[in-house]
XYZ file of C-alpha atoms in Angstrom:
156
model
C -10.872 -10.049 -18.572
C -12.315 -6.746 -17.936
C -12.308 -3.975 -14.836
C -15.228 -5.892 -13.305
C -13.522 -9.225 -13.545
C -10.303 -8.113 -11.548
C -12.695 -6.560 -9.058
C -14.393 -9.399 -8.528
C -11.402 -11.446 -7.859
C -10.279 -8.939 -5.688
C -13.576 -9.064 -3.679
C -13.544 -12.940 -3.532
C -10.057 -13.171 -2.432
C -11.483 -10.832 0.795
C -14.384 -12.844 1.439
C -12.397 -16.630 0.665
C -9.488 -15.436 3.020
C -11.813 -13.303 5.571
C -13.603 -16.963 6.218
C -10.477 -18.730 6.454
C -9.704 -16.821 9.537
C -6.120 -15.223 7.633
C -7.076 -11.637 8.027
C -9.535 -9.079 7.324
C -11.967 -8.159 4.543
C -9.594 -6.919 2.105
C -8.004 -8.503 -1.316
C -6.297 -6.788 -4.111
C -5.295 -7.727 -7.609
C -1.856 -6.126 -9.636
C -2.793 -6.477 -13.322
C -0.466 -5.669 -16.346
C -1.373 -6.004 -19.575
C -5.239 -7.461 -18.060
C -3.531 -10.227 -17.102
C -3.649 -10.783 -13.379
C 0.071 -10.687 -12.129
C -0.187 -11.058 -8.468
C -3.094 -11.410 -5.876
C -2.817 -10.372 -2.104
C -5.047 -10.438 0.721
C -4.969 -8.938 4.357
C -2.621 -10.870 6.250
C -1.885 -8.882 9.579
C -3.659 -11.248 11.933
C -2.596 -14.656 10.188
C 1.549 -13.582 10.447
C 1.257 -10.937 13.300
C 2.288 -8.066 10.530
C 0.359 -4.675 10.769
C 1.913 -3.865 7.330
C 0.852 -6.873 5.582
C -2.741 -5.476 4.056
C -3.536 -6.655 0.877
C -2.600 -4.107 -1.354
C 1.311 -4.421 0.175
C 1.395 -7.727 0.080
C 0.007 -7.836 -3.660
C 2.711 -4.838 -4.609
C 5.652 -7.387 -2.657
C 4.155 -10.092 -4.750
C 3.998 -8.473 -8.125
C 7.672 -7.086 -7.557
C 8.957 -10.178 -6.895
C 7.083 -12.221 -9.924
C 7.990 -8.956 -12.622
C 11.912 -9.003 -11.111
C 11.501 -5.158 -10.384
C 10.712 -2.620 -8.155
C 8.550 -0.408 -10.492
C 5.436 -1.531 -11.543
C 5.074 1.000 -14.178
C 2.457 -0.423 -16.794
C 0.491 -2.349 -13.955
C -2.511 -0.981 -12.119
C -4.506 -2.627 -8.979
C -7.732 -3.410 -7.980
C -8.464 -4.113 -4.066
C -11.891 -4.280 -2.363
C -11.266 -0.839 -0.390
C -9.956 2.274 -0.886
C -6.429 2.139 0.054
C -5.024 2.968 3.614
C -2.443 5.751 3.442
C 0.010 3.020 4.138
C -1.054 1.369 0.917
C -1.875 4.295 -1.018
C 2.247 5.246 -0.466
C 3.290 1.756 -1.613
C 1.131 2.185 -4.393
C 2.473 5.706 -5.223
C 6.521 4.283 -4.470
C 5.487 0.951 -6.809
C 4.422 3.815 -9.769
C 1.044 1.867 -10.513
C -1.034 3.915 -13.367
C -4.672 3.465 -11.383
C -6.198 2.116 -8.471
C -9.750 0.672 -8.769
C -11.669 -0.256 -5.349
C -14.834 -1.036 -3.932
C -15.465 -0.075 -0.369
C -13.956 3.511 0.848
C -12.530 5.056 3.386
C -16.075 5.374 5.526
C -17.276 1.768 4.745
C -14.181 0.504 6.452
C -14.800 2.786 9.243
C -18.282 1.734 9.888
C -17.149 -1.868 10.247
C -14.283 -0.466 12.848
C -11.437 0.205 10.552
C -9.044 2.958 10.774
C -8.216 4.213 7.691
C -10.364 7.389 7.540
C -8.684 8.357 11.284
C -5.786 8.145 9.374
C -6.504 10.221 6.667
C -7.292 12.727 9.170
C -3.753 12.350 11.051
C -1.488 12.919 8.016
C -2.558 16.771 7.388
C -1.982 17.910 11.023
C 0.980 20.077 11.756
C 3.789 17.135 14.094
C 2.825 18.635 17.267
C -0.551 17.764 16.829
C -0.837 14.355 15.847
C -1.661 11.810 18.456
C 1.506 10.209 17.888
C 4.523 12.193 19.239
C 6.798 12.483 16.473
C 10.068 14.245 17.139
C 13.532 14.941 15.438
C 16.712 13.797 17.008
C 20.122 13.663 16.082
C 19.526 15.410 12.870
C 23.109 16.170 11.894
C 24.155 12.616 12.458
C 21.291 11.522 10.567
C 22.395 13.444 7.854
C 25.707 11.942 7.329
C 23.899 9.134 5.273
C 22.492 11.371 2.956
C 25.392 13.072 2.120
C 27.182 9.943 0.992
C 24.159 8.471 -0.878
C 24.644 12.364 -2.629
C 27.652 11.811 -3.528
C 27.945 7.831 -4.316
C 28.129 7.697 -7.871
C 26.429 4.181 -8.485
C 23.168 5.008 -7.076
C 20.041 3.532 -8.335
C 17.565 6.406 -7.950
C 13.523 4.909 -6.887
């Protein structure tokens, strides 16, 4: 199959699932070797999970079919450029390339939020609309310092 192919399953899986009423407009494809190894679409509405976009759910899906948590090798296609939630999983996952079709501002025309987003991330803490503070740092700490020191760590 070629790029276009995987695209194009990726787009159908956001229009077939959009129309069943199980989420939004959004499907991906995780590919390895140009075989297809997991599809996901937009689930948040259908199971009441803001995490479960399609790209996340594809990633879970993938992991769980290749028995690992590194998806070196593999590379996904989803029908928008990928929210920074997904673009992290994506990153974590170690996928070679992302292909999409829609970006950031297509989603926002049609009232998504990715592009706000975007904007958040860069902004110093104290400015972001969310209050994000540190507490009980020290404390906090104390589980890093083991997982320093535990000698049968599996590094991700």
């Amino acid at each position: 199959m070629s790029a276009e192919d995987h695209m194009r399953r990726a787009i159908a899986l956001s229009l077939e699932m959009m129309r069943s009423g199980k989420g939004g407009p959004f499907g991906a494809v995780v590919v390895r070797d140009d075989t297809i190894v997991a599809e996901g679409f937009n689930k948040v509405t259908s199971t009441n999970d803001p995490t479960a976009h399609a790209e996340v759910v594809a990633i879970r899906l993938a992991c769980e079919a290749l028995g690992t948590y590194d998806l070196t090798g593999c590379e996904i296609y989803t029908s928008c450029e990928p929210c920074p939630m997904c673009l992290s999983a994506i990153y974590w996952a170690r996928l070679g390339r992302i292909f999409y079709a829609n970006d950031r501002q297509d989603a926002a025309a049609v009232g998504f939020r990715d592009d706000y987003l975007y904007h958040e991330i860069p902004l110093p803490l104290d400015q972001r609309a969310i209050p994000i503070l540190p507490l009980l740092r020290d404390e906090g700490k104390a589980a890093f310092d083991e997982w320093d020191l535990k000698p049968d760590k599996v590094l991700y």
